[in-house]
Amino acid sequence: MKLYNTLTKRKDEFKPIEPGKVSMYVCGPTVYNFIHIGNARPMIVFDTARRYFEYKGYEVNYVSNFTDVDDKIIKKAIEEGVSTTEISERYIKECVTDMESMNVRPATTHPKATQEIDGMIEMIETLIEKGYAYEVNGTVYFRTRKDEGYGKLSHKNLDDLQSGGRSLLVTGEDQKEDPLDFVLWKPKKEGEPYWVSPWGDGRPGWHIECSVMAKRYLGETIDIHAGGEDLIFPHHENEIAQSECCNGVPFANYWLHNGFLNIDNRKMSKSLGNFFTVREIGEKYDLQVLRFFMLTAHYRSPLNFSAELMASAQSALERIVNAVDNLKYVKENAAAAELTEAEGTLLEQMQEIVKSFEEAMDDDLNTADAIAAIFDLVRFANTNAVSGCSAAFAGQVRDEIIKLADILGLKVEKKEEVLDSEIEALIAERQAARKAKDFAKADEIRGKLLDMGIELLDTREGVKWKRV
Ligand code: AMP
Ligand code: ZN
């Protein structure tokens, strides 16, 4: 399997540190608002990478953080007159809901920056001891020029950075030894959250978070580090500097970066105001359509969002869903159960299509070609798995489409229609359980209904329900 590595600027053959295992860190969102569909792109593409590694038999340790201390969170908390924790916890919850509806699986660990401050203080102390960092008036800076490897990820030259250095100087930062130095720890300001440290009360800089969380949950050297391409410089460059100068070993072997999701060829971002939240898009489309849309492009290419492209994603996805549904019908109505010899040969041909899917994914996760392979499979099904074929044949073709779609995180089985009478019966059963004070059972029934797409509302007039 080959992956394009920003560090080497070429597609490298993937070799894990430990055979059969992948350690992977993906920079997560800063939680001060609902996530937008630009933020959703790394979530979807790297969740797909994880699913493909697992399909290939790897055990994946997938870590993705929540940045829950940041200027934007503080600003929002002040605006609303609530604590920063209230803001971050609220939007972590909303983000998890969005991830679930995009079929992005929860990470093995989702660390929060505020829970990892001790580790950050420890790493900063080591950097100071080794001469890579220094403190001035309660602020700790990283001594960038001391790190000989600095610039190797973004392929930037220190002198070029220096000549543009004026713009790096931010008001109040002229106490730095060098304009290239960046903040590891900053002193508290009135009304801001803070932690006690050897350099006074304050809070960590953004970059140190990820260095520390990756080390704690994955080790000093990890297989893959990923995120959006806007993070290459300075965030990931600074992470490498901190981690490698502290630990004395390479930080990550493969650096993967997704391209931007654009609107009218401009990056979708909160600051430009040209964004749609995942929640908004979810009101118009099934979020499976958003996921499908994201995967129709290669993850490194820019992708322009438009209603037309979403509409074509919707109809393409429907073609797969209909094929899978039709195969169910063919299977249930097949005259014969057992596979014929001719069908056996056809299934061997089908494996060629599966192979082309794998070849596409092995080539730097080319999901666009992988989707094309799924359509080859749909055409194969529509030609061969028609009335007259055996149940076993229709079933195997169907299972194969579902399996490949699942690697991309796409659910292609039609939801069963739930009858009103079924819902009413379950509600009555729940009411009986509540009366008998068996709340565990009542909750279980509520959960079961939710899985069926039915939400219960306990109102003064009794229990009401709606389809969600
Ligand atoms: P943020 O909350 O801005 O730190 O972003 C969280 C993640 O979303 C990072 O990996 C960003 O690179 C990524 N991201 C933000 N905006 C976009 C966009 N328009 N297209 C693709 N990725 C993005
Ligand atoms: Zn990060």
Tab-separated table of C-alpha atoms and ligand atoms in Angstrom:
chain	number	residue	atom	x	y	z
A	1	MET	CA	0.000	0.000	0.000
A	2	LYS	CA	1.355	3.390	-0.977
A	3	LEU	CA	0.621	6.662	0.798
A	4	TYR	CA	1.620	10.144	-0.289
A	5	ASN	CA	3.897	11.452	2.434
A	6	THR	CA	4.155	15.243	2.791
A	7	LEU	CA	7.535	14.712	4.465
A	8	THR	CA	9.154	12.977	1.478
A	9	LYS	CA	6.893	14.544	-1.191
A	10	ARG	CA	6.260	11.174	-2.825
A	11	LYS	CA	4.119	8.091	-2.504
A	12	ASP	CA	5.902	5.814	-0.012
A	13	GLU	CA	5.231	2.136	0.573
A	14	PHE	CA	3.509	1.838	3.955
A	15	LYS	CA	5.567	-0.127	6.475
A	16	PRO	CA	4.192	-0.129	10.010
A	17	ILE	CA	6.485	0.178	13.017
A	18	GLU	CA	4.943	-2.957	14.517
A	19	PRO	CA	3.756	-5.633	12.075
A	20	GLY	CA	-0.031	-5.797	11.876
A	21	LYS	CA	-0.553	-2.549	13.766
A	22	VAL	CA	-1.135	1.073	12.778
A	23	SER	CA	-0.839	4.021	15.127
A	24	MET	CA	-2.543	7.084	13.775
A	25	TYR	CA	-3.084	10.617	15.111
A	26	VAL	CA	-5.529	12.994	13.426
A	27	CYS	CA	-5.746	16.627	14.568
A	28	GLY	CA	-9.288	17.257	15.715
A	29	PRO	CA	-11.478	20.357	15.849
A	30	THR	CA	-11.418	23.333	18.169
A	31	VAL	CA	-14.776	23.071	19.874
A	32	TYR	CA	-16.475	26.462	20.011
A	33	ASN	CA	-19.258	25.951	17.491
A	34	PHE	CA	-20.952	23.319	15.336
A	35	ILE	CA	-18.449	21.765	12.939
A	36	HIS	CA	-18.708	22.781	9.291
A	37	ILE	CA	-18.446	20.429	6.349
A	38	GLY	CA	-14.825	21.533	5.759
A	39	ASN	CA	-13.968	20.140	9.208
A	40	ALA	CA	-15.869	17.014	8.235
A	41	ARG	CA	-13.519	16.284	5.335
A	42	PRO	CA	-10.527	15.064	7.412
A	43	MET	CA	-12.930	13.149	9.668
A	44	ILE	CA	-14.438	11.297	6.720
A	45	VAL	CA	-11.289	10.646	4.699
A	46	PHE	CA	-9.145	9.484	7.610
A	47	ASP	CA	-11.979	7.373	9.029
A	48	THR	CA	-12.029	5.740	5.587
A	49	ALA	CA	-8.258	5.172	5.780
A	50	ARG	CA	-8.754	3.529	9.166
A	51	ARG	CA	-11.540	1.299	7.849
A	52	TYR	CA	-9.361	0.216	4.923
A	53	PHE	CA	-6.420	-0.621	7.220
A	54	GLU	CA	-8.787	-2.725	9.298
A	55	TYR	CA	-10.114	-4.451	6.174
A	56	LYS	CA	-6.509	-5.347	5.383
A	57	GLY	CA	-6.193	-6.937	8.813
A	58	TYR	CA	-4.366	-4.214	10.737
A	59	GLU	CA	-5.243	-3.324	14.280
A	60	VAL	CA	-5.581	0.455	14.267
A	61	ASN	CA	-4.994	2.674	17.269
A	62	TYR	CA	-6.708	5.878	16.145
A	63	VAL	CA	-6.351	8.994	18.256
A	64	SER	CA	-8.053	12.291	17.534
A	65	ASN	CA	-8.100	15.192	19.968
A	66	PHE	CA	-10.545	17.884	20.887
A	67	THR	CA	-8.909	21.285	21.359
A	68	ASP	CA	-10.930	22.543	24.302
A	69	VAL	CA	-8.835	25.506	25.396
A	70	ASP	CA	-8.342	28.296	22.889
A	71	ASP	CA	-8.950	32.016	22.339
A	72	LYS	CA	-12.090	31.351	20.296
A	73	ILE	CA	-13.613	29.195	23.031
A	74	ILE	CA	-12.833	31.870	25.621
A	75	LYS	CA	-14.394	34.563	23.423
A	76	LYS	CA	-17.570	32.534	22.966
A	77	ALA	CA	-17.796	31.821	26.715
A	78	ILE	CA	-17.515	35.537	27.479
A	79	GLU	CA	-20.190	36.365	24.869
A	80	GLU	CA	-22.591	33.870	26.422
A	81	GLY	CA	-21.585	34.577	30.012
A	82	VAL	CA	-20.849	30.906	30.709
A	83	SER	CA	-17.711	28.904	31.513
A	84	THR	CA	-15.312	27.738	28.811
A	85	THR	CA	-15.992	24.153	29.904
A	86	GLU	CA	-19.681	24.610	29.232
A	87	ILE	CA	-18.894	25.780	25.683
A	88	SER	CA	-16.373	23.043	24.918
A	89	GLU	CA	-18.454	20.215	26.433
A	90	ARG	CA	-21.535	21.386	24.526
A	91	TYR	CA	-19.751	21.396	21.166
A	92	ILE	CA	-17.867	18.157	21.801
A	93	LYS	CA	-21.285	16.555	22.286
A	94	GLU	CA	-22.621	18.119	19.097
A	95	CYS	CA	-19.506	17.074	17.189
A	96	VAL	CA	-19.892	13.473	18.354
A	97	THR	CA	-23.527	13.543	17.168
A	98	ASP	CA	-22.410	14.814	13.737
A	99	MET	CA	-19.671	12.204	13.485
A	100	GLU	CA	-22.178	9.495	14.234
A	101	SER	CA	-24.554	10.697	11.538
A	102	MET	CA	-21.718	10.748	8.999
A	103	ASN	CA	-20.864	7.179	10.062
A	104	VAL	CA	-17.443	8.325	11.306
A	105	ARG	CA	-16.476	5.816	13.968
A	106	PRO	CA	-15.363	7.113	17.354
A	107	ALA	CA	-11.581	7.167	17.747
A	108	THR	CA	-9.907	4.608	19.993
A	109	THR	CA	-9.212	7.639	22.194
A	110	HIS	CA	-10.490	11.213	21.927
A	111	PRO	CA	-8.233	13.087	24.361
A	112	LYS	CA	-9.088	16.601	25.461
A	113	ALA	CA	-6.296	19.156	25.756
A	114	THR	CA	-7.424	20.374	29.200
A	115	GLN	CA	-6.986	16.861	30.596
A	116	GLU	CA	-3.371	16.646	29.446
A	117	ILE	CA	-1.799	19.774	30.947
A	118	ASP	CA	0.611	17.840	33.210
A	119	GLY	CA	2.130	16.103	30.205
A	120	MET	CA	2.498	19.448	28.442
A	121	ILE	CA	4.303	21.014	31.420
A	122	GLU	CA	6.591	17.991	31.537
A	123	MET	CA	7.456	18.230	27.833
A	124	ILE	CA	8.107	21.976	28.084
A	125	GLU	CA	10.392	21.360	31.098
A	126	THR	CA	12.393	18.820	29.093
A	127	LEU	CA	12.688	21.241	26.185
A	128	ILE	CA	13.985	23.949	28.538
A	129	GLU	CA	16.466	21.529	30.106
A	130	LYS	CA	17.760	20.561	26.680
A	131	GLY	CA	18.154	24.198	25.639
A	132	TYR	CA	15.332	24.107	23.068
A	133	ALA	CA	13.072	26.473	24.990
A	134	TYR	CA	13.343	29.532	27.232
A	135	GLU	CA	11.113	31.561	29.482
A	136	VAL	CA	10.579	35.340	29.412
A	137	ASN	CA	8.109	36.987	31.816
A	138	GLY	CA	5.930	33.908	32.184
A	139	THR	CA	5.927	33.013	28.485
A	140	VAL	CA	7.890	30.011	27.247
A	141	TYR	CA	9.134	30.020	23.638
A	142	PHE	CA	10.569	27.304	21.454
A	143	ARG	CA	14.049	28.198	20.140
A	144	THR	CA	13.346	27.393	16.503
A	145	ARG	CA	16.841	27.942	15.089
A	146	LYS	CA	18.302	25.404	17.482
A	147	ASP	CA	16.281	22.645	15.800
A	148	GLU	CA	18.333	21.682	12.775
A	149	GLY	CA	15.505	19.805	11.128
A	150	TYR	CA	13.042	22.696	11.296
A	151	GLY	CA	11.202	23.206	8.008
A	152	LYS	CA	11.517	19.626	6.787
A	153	LEU	CA	7.766	18.953	6.592
A	154	SER	CA	6.675	22.195	4.956
A	155	HIS	CA	9.907	22.261	2.910
A	156	LYS	CA	10.509	25.804	4.050
A	157	ASN	CA	13.907	27.328	4.407
A	158	LEU	CA	14.636	29.114	7.691
A	159	ASP	CA	16.208	32.113	5.973
A	160	ASP	CA	13.132	32.608	3.774
A	161	LEU	CA	11.017	32.460	6.888
A	162	GLN	CA	13.346	34.935	8.567
A	163	SER	CA	13.143	37.436	5.712
A	164	GLY	CA	9.374	37.322	5.976
A	165	GLY	CA	9.856	37.445	9.733
A	166	ARG	CA	8.407	40.878	10.264
A	167	SER	CA	4.957	39.469	9.690
A	168	LEU	CA	5.652	36.810	12.310
A	169	LEU	CA	6.125	39.468	14.922
A	170	VAL	CA	2.917	39.911	16.796
A	171	THR	CA	2.373	42.757	19.195
A	172	GLY	CA	3.842	41.989	22.578
A	173	GLU	CA	5.961	39.154	21.231
A	174	ASP	CA	9.090	41.253	20.707
A	175	GLN	CA	10.471	39.727	23.868
A	176	LYS	CA	11.308	36.679	21.730
A	177	GLU	CA	14.972	35.985	21.011
A	178	ASP	CA	14.088	35.417	17.366
A	179	PRO	CA	10.931	36.147	15.332
A	180	LEU	CA	10.833	32.452	14.333
A	181	ASP	CA	10.348	31.285	17.933
A	182	PHE	CA	6.867	30.142	18.856
A	183	VAL	CA	4.915	29.918	22.090
A	184	LEU	CA	4.797	26.793	24.251
A	185	TRP	CA	3.221	28.368	27.333
A	186	LYS	CA	1.545	31.732	27.829
A	187	PRO	CA	0.703	33.613	31.025
A	188	LYS	CA	-2.927	33.941	32.062
A	189	LYS	CA	-4.988	36.985	31.288
A	190	GLU	CA	-7.776	38.249	33.512
A	191	GLY	CA	-10.875	36.054	33.272
A	192	GLU	CA	-9.190	33.265	31.312
A	193	PRO	CA	-8.838	29.646	32.414
A	194	TYR	CA	-5.355	28.864	33.723
A	195	TRP	CA	-3.192	26.159	35.201
A	196	VAL	CA	-0.348	26.410	37.709
A	197	SER	CA	3.077	25.885	36.157
A	198	PRO	CA	6.772	26.452	37.005
A	199	TRP	CA	6.513	29.633	34.876
A	200	GLY	CA	3.458	31.011	36.662
A	201	ASP	CA	-0.265	30.602	36.058
A	202	GLY	CA	-1.094	30.244	32.405
A	203	ARG	CA	-2.111	27.937	29.599
A	204	PRO	CA	-0.384	25.946	26.871
A	205	GLY	CA	0.135	26.979	23.257
A	206	TRP	CA	-1.812	25.050	20.645
A	207	HIS	CA	1.016	23.025	19.055
A	208	ILE	CA	2.265	21.426	22.281
A	209	GLU	CA	-1.132	19.762	22.831
A	210	CYS	CA	-0.835	17.391	19.914
A	211	SER	CA	2.812	16.488	20.591
A	212	VAL	CA	1.855	15.458	24.107
A	213	MET	CA	-1.375	13.614	23.306
A	214	ALA	CA	0.239	11.658	20.449
A	215	LYS	CA	3.083	10.625	22.749
A	216	ARG	CA	0.814	9.625	25.610
A	217	TYR	CA	-1.623	7.519	23.610
A	218	LEU	CA	0.551	6.258	20.750
A	219	GLY	CA	4.205	6.520	21.763
A	220	GLU	CA	7.234	8.617	20.784
A	221	THR	CA	7.260	7.478	17.165
A	222	ILE	CA	3.952	6.897	15.414
A	223	ASP	CA	3.062	5.526	11.999
A	224	ILE	CA	0.735	8.198	10.643
A	225	HIS	CA	-0.047	11.786	11.531
A	226	ALA	CA	-2.847	13.444	9.588
A	227	GLY	CA	-4.939	16.576	9.227
A	228	GLY	CA	-5.974	19.258	6.769
A	229	GLU	CA	-3.257	20.816	4.585
A	230	ASP	CA	-3.614	24.164	6.381
A	231	LEU	CA	-1.998	22.435	9.353
A	232	ILE	CA	1.301	21.622	7.587
A	233	PHE	CA	2.728	24.978	8.555
A	234	PRO	CA	3.123	26.029	11.264
A	235	HIS	CA	1.125	23.482	13.328
A	236	HIS	CA	2.630	20.199	12.168
A	237	GLU	CA	6.080	21.669	11.582
A	238	ASN	CA	6.047	22.881	15.202
A	239	GLU	CA	4.722	19.567	16.489
A	240	ILE	CA	7.692	17.815	14.843
A	241	ALA	CA	10.111	20.336	16.335
A	242	GLN	CA	8.740	19.899	19.870
A	243	SER	CA	8.409	16.110	19.765
A	244	GLU	CA	11.714	15.329	18.090
A	245	CYS	CA	13.749	17.752	20.215
A	246	CYS	CA	12.123	16.389	23.373
A	247	ASN	CA	12.150	12.668	22.560
A	248	GLY	CA	15.229	12.437	20.345
A	249	VAL	CA	13.498	10.082	17.871
A	250	PRO	CA	11.445	10.659	14.681
A	251	PHE	CA	7.886	11.738	15.468
A	252	ALA	CA	5.768	10.301	12.631
A	253	ASN	CA	6.780	8.200	9.643
A	254	TYR	CA	3.950	9.242	7.303
A	255	TRP	CA	2.335	12.660	7.150
A	256	LEU	CA	-1.028	12.719	5.362
A	257	HIS	CA	-2.882	15.920	4.496
A	258	ASN	CA	-6.297	16.385	2.969
A	259	GLY	CA	-7.030	19.162	0.489
A	260	PHE	CA	-9.562	21.871	1.180
A	261	LEU	CA	-13.261	21.740	0.783
A	262	ASN	CA	-14.008	24.945	-1.102
A	263	ILE	CA	-16.980	27.076	-1.975
A	264	ASP	CA	-16.597	29.043	-5.212
A	265	ASN	CA	-12.965	27.929	-5.159
A	266	ARG	CA	-12.286	29.509	-1.763
A	267	LYS	CA	-11.543	27.498	1.363
A	268	MET	CA	-14.625	26.979	3.473
A	269	SER	CA	-13.855	28.472	6.874
A	270	LYS	CA	-15.509	30.002	9.871
A	271	SER	CA	-13.482	33.160	9.584
A	272	LEU	CA	-14.553	33.792	5.960
A	273	GLY	CA	-18.149	33.021	6.905
A	274	ASN	CA	-18.632	30.917	3.746
A	275	PHE	CA	-19.496	27.691	5.531
A	276	PHE	CA	-22.334	25.215	5.993
A	277	THR	CA	-22.489	23.258	9.210
A	278	VAL	CA	-22.869	19.499	9.036
A	279	ARG	CA	-26.153	20.001	10.900
A	280	GLU	CA	-27.512	22.318	8.176
A	281	ILE	CA	-26.557	19.902	5.413
A	282	GLY	CA	-28.147	17.079	7.422
A	283	GLU	CA	-31.494	18.888	7.243
A	284	LYS	CA	-31.421	18.788	3.441
A	285	TYR	CA	-29.699	15.481	2.731
A	286	ASP	CA	-29.034	12.148	4.312
A	287	LEU	CA	-25.449	12.624	5.567
A	288	GLN	CA	-24.472	9.467	3.725
A	289	VAL	CA	-24.764	11.645	0.622
A	290	LEU	CA	-22.235	14.108	2.104
A	291	ARG	CA	-19.881	11.245	2.849
A	292	PHE	CA	-20.285	9.855	-0.667
A	293	PHE	CA	-19.691	13.324	-2.147
A	294	MET	CA	-16.456	13.735	-0.140
A	295	LEU	CA	-15.158	10.384	-1.338
A	296	THR	CA	-15.850	11.019	-5.020
A	297	ALA	CA	-12.685	13.148	-5.022
A	298	HIS	CA	-9.176	12.096	-4.084
A	299	TYR	CA	-8.515	13.242	-0.520
A	300	ARG	CA	-5.564	15.422	-1.551
A	301	SER	CA	-7.453	17.280	-4.292
A	302	PRO	CA	-9.392	20.433	-3.623
A	303	LEU	CA	-13.113	19.767	-3.717
A	304	ASN	CA	-15.698	22.370	-4.576
A	305	PHE	CA	-19.012	22.102	-2.769
A	306	SER	CA	-22.166	22.731	-4.795
A	307	ALA	CA	-25.831	21.742	-4.781
A	308	GLU	CA	-25.396	20.171	-8.256
A	309	LEU	CA	-22.575	17.910	-7.074
A	310	MET	CA	-24.588	16.926	-4.007
A	311	ALA	CA	-27.555	16.089	-6.236
A	312	SER	CA	-25.437	13.872	-8.458
A	313	ALA	CA	-23.888	12.241	-5.366
A	314	GLN	CA	-27.400	11.569	-4.128
A	315	SER	CA	-28.524	9.857	-7.324
A	316	ALA	CA	-25.277	7.868	-7.615
A	317	LEU	CA	-25.641	6.605	-4.059
A	318	GLU	CA	-29.271	5.710	-4.763
A	319	ARG	CA	-28.162	3.544	-7.675
A	320	ILE	CA	-26.037	1.469	-5.298
A	321	VAL	CA	-28.791	1.318	-2.672
A	322	ASN	CA	-31.342	0.215	-5.290
A	323	ALA	CA	-29.022	-2.466	-6.647
A	324	VAL	CA	-28.510	-3.850	-3.138
A	325	ASP	CA	-32.252	-3.768	-2.503
A	326	ASN	CA	-32.974	-5.478	-5.788
A	327	LEU	CA	-30.475	-8.220	-4.943
A	328	LYS	CA	-32.372	-8.860	-1.734
A	329	TYR	CA	-35.546	-9.323	-3.762
A	330	VAL	CA	-33.786	-11.604	-6.274
A	331	LYS	CA	-32.354	-13.651	-3.431
A	332	GLU	CA	-35.674	-14.029	-1.636
A	333	ASN	CA	-37.471	-15.049	-4.822
A	334	ALA	CA	-34.794	-17.290	-6.313
A	335	ALA	CA	-35.993	-20.661	-7.522
A	336	ALA	CA	-32.769	-22.452	-6.588
A	337	ALA	CA	-30.694	-22.166	-3.449
A	338	GLU	CA	-27.337	-23.591	-4.498
A	339	LEU	CA	-24.660	-21.984	-6.632
A	340	THR	CA	-24.330	-23.392	-10.159
A	341	GLU	CA	-20.950	-24.040	-11.742
A	342	ALA	CA	-21.407	-21.130	-14.142
A	343	GLU	CA	-22.181	-18.866	-11.215
A	344	GLY	CA	-19.023	-20.060	-9.496
A	345	THR	CA	-17.040	-18.886	-12.528
A	346	LEU	CA	-18.862	-15.568	-12.469
A	347	LEU	CA	-17.959	-15.086	-8.810
A	348	GLU	CA	-14.316	-15.544	-9.729
A	349	GLN	CA	-14.750	-12.749	-12.275
A	350	MET	CA	-16.329	-10.659	-9.559
A	351	GLN	CA	-13.150	-11.023	-7.516
A	352	GLU	CA	-11.335	-9.122	-10.274
A	353	ILE	CA	-13.560	-6.146	-9.530
A	354	VAL	CA	-12.808	-6.490	-5.816
A	355	LYS	CA	-9.138	-6.515	-6.717
A	356	SER	CA	-9.505	-3.275	-8.666
A	357	PHE	CA	-11.177	-1.724	-5.616
A	358	GLU	CA	-8.192	-2.761	-3.490
A	359	GLU	CA	-5.693	-1.542	-6.072
A	360	ALA	CA	-7.373	1.865	-6.042
A	361	MET	CA	-7.271	2.077	-2.246
A	362	ASP	CA	-3.678	0.787	-2.165
A	363	ASP	CA	-2.736	3.673	-4.427
A	364	ASP	CA	-2.818	6.449	-1.835
A	365	LEU	CA	-6.464	5.830	-0.925
A	366	ASN	CA	-7.937	6.604	-4.316
A	367	THR	CA	-11.565	6.534	-3.216
A	368	ALA	CA	-12.772	7.961	-6.542
A	369	ASP	CA	-11.526	4.845	-8.356
A	370	ALA	CA	-12.727	2.641	-5.507
A	371	ILE	CA	-16.241	4.040	-6.017
A	372	ALA	CA	-15.888	3.340	-9.752
A	373	ALA	CA	-15.129	-0.295	-8.827
A	374	ILE	CA	-18.313	-0.435	-6.748
A	375	PHE	CA	-20.242	0.736	-9.817
A	376	ASP	CA	-18.589	-2.022	-11.845
A	377	LEU	CA	-19.940	-4.380	-9.223
A	378	VAL	CA	-23.406	-2.837	-9.516
A	379	ARG	CA	-23.311	-3.332	-13.300
A	380	PHE	CA	-22.093	-6.882	-12.763
A	381	ALA	CA	-25.040	-7.473	-10.416
A	382	ASN	CA	-27.584	-5.934	-12.763
A	383	THR	CA	-26.346	-8.126	-15.616
A	384	ASN	CA	-25.803	-11.410	-13.801
A	385	ALA	CA	-27.801	-11.513	-10.610
A	386	VAL	CA	-31.204	-11.406	-12.243
A	387	SER	CA	-34.260	-13.627	-11.932
A	388	GLY	CA	-33.295	-17.217	-12.533
A	389	CYS	CA	-30.028	-17.026	-10.588
A	390	SER	CA	-29.555	-18.887	-7.338
A	391	ALA	CA	-30.155	-17.388	-3.903
A	392	ALA	CA	-26.531	-18.103	-2.992
A	393	PHE	CA	-25.280	-16.140	-6.006
A	394	ALA	CA	-27.508	-13.114	-5.432
A	395	GLY	CA	-26.587	-13.217	-1.740
A	396	GLN	CA	-22.840	-13.282	-2.339
A	397	VAL	CA	-22.930	-10.448	-4.855
A	398	ARG	CA	-25.058	-8.424	-2.464
A	399	ASP	CA	-22.727	-9.094	0.481
A	400	GLU	CA	-19.729	-8.021	-1.595
A	401	ILE	CA	-21.268	-4.657	-2.497
A	402	ILE	CA	-22.235	-4.051	1.126
A	403	LYS	CA	-18.733	-4.992	2.285
A	404	LEU	CA	-16.910	-2.675	-0.114
A	405	ALA	CA	-19.323	0.181	0.580
A	406	ASP	CA	-18.752	-0.330	4.303
A	407	ILE	CA	-14.989	0.148	3.845
A	408	LEU	CA	-15.880	3.609	2.582
A	409	GLY	CA	-18.261	3.991	5.529
A	410	LEU	CA	-21.308	4.012	3.253
A	411	LYS	CA	-24.481	2.336	4.441
A	412	VAL	CA	-26.208	0.947	1.370
A	413	GLU	CA	-28.913	-1.240	2.876
A	414	LYS	CA	-32.374	0.317	2.663
A	415	LYS	CA	-33.873	1.014	6.049
A	416	GLU	CA	-36.806	-1.306	6.746
A	417	GLU	CA	-40.127	0.513	6.856
A	418	VAL	CA	-41.367	0.442	10.423
A	419	LEU	CA	-45.111	0.047	10.752
A	420	ASP	CA	-47.081	2.338	13.067
A	421	SER	CA	-48.626	-0.696	14.770
A	422	GLU	CA	-45.144	-2.007	15.637
A	423	ILE	CA	-44.224	1.337	17.177
A	424	GLU	CA	-47.465	1.551	19.174
A	425	ALA	CA	-46.882	-1.958	20.539
A	426	LEU	CA	-43.377	-1.070	21.716
A	427	ILE	CA	-44.608	2.158	23.305
A	428	ALA	CA	-47.262	0.213	25.214
A	429	GLU	CA	-44.622	-2.256	26.357
A	430	ARG	CA	-42.452	0.651	27.556
A	431	GLN	CA	-45.356	2.208	29.462
A	432	ALA	CA	-45.967	-1.126	31.188
A	433	ALA	CA	-42.281	-1.362	32.128
A	434	ARG	CA	-42.367	2.154	33.580
A	435	LYS	CA	-45.453	1.330	35.599
A	436	ALA	CA	-43.641	-1.695	36.989
A	437	LYS	CA	-40.686	0.640	37.754
A	438	ASP	CA	-38.475	-1.390	35.426
A	439	PHE	CA	-36.681	1.703	34.113
A	440	ALA	CA	-33.822	-0.245	32.585
A	441	LYS	CA	-36.277	-2.042	30.334
A	442	ALA	CA	-38.104	1.211	29.539
A	443	ASP	CA	-34.804	2.805	28.492
A	444	GLU	CA	-33.909	-0.226	26.448
A	445	ILE	CA	-37.167	0.073	24.506
A	446	ARG	CA	-36.587	3.785	23.960
A	447	GLY	CA	-33.109	2.937	22.569
A	448	LYS	CA	-34.532	0.217	20.347
A	449	LEU	CA	-37.086	2.630	18.912
A	450	LEU	CA	-34.359	5.189	18.301
A	451	ASP	CA	-32.380	2.586	16.364
A	452	MET	CA	-35.496	2.108	14.251
A	453	GLY	CA	-35.528	5.861	13.598
A	454	ILE	CA	-38.308	6.675	16.072
A	455	GLU	CA	-37.875	9.316	18.732
A	456	LEU	CA	-40.186	9.364	21.758
A	457	LEU	CA	-41.372	12.571	23.375
A	458	ASP	CA	-42.875	12.334	26.838
A	459	THR	CA	-45.410	15.157	26.960
A	460	ARG	CA	-48.107	16.134	29.409
A	461	GLU	CA	-50.661	14.701	27.015
A	462	GLY	CA	-48.853	11.376	26.948
A	463	VAL	CA	-46.194	9.782	24.812
A	464	LYS	CA	-45.777	11.161	21.315
A	465	TRP	CA	-43.385	9.914	18.661
A	466	LYS	CA	-41.775	11.138	15.479
A	467	ARG	CA	-39.587	9.694	12.764
A	468	VAL	CA	-36.010	11.063	12.837
B	1	AMP	P1	-10.024	23.591	13.049
B	1	AMP	O1	-11.184	23.372	13.949
B	1	AMP	O2	-10.111	24.820	12.208
B	1	AMP	O3	-8.691	23.466	13.778
B	1	AMP	O4	-10.028	22.403	11.956
B	1	AMP	C1	-10.132	21.025	12.273
B	1	AMP	C2	-9.683	20.221	11.080
B	1	AMP	O5	-10.475	20.550	9.913
B	1	AMP	C3	-8.233	20.459	10.652
B	1	AMP	O6	-7.647	19.217	10.265
B	1	AMP	C4	-8.355	21.392	9.473
B	1	AMP	O7	-7.255	21.290	8.603
B	1	AMP	C5	-9.619	20.869	8.819
B	1	AMP	N1	-10.284	21.860	7.940
B	1	AMP	C6	-10.764	23.074	8.298
B	1	AMP	N2	-11.336	23.699	7.232
B	1	AMP	C7	-11.236	22.844	6.176
B	1	AMP	C8	-11.651	22.897	4.795
B	1	AMP	N3	-12.313	23.952	4.288
B	1	AMP	N4	-11.386	21.837	4.015
B	1	AMP	C9	-10.747	20.754	4.507
B	1	AMP	N5	-10.325	20.633	5.781
B	1	AMP	C10	-10.548	21.664	6.617
B	2	ZN	ZN	-2.613	18.953	15.988
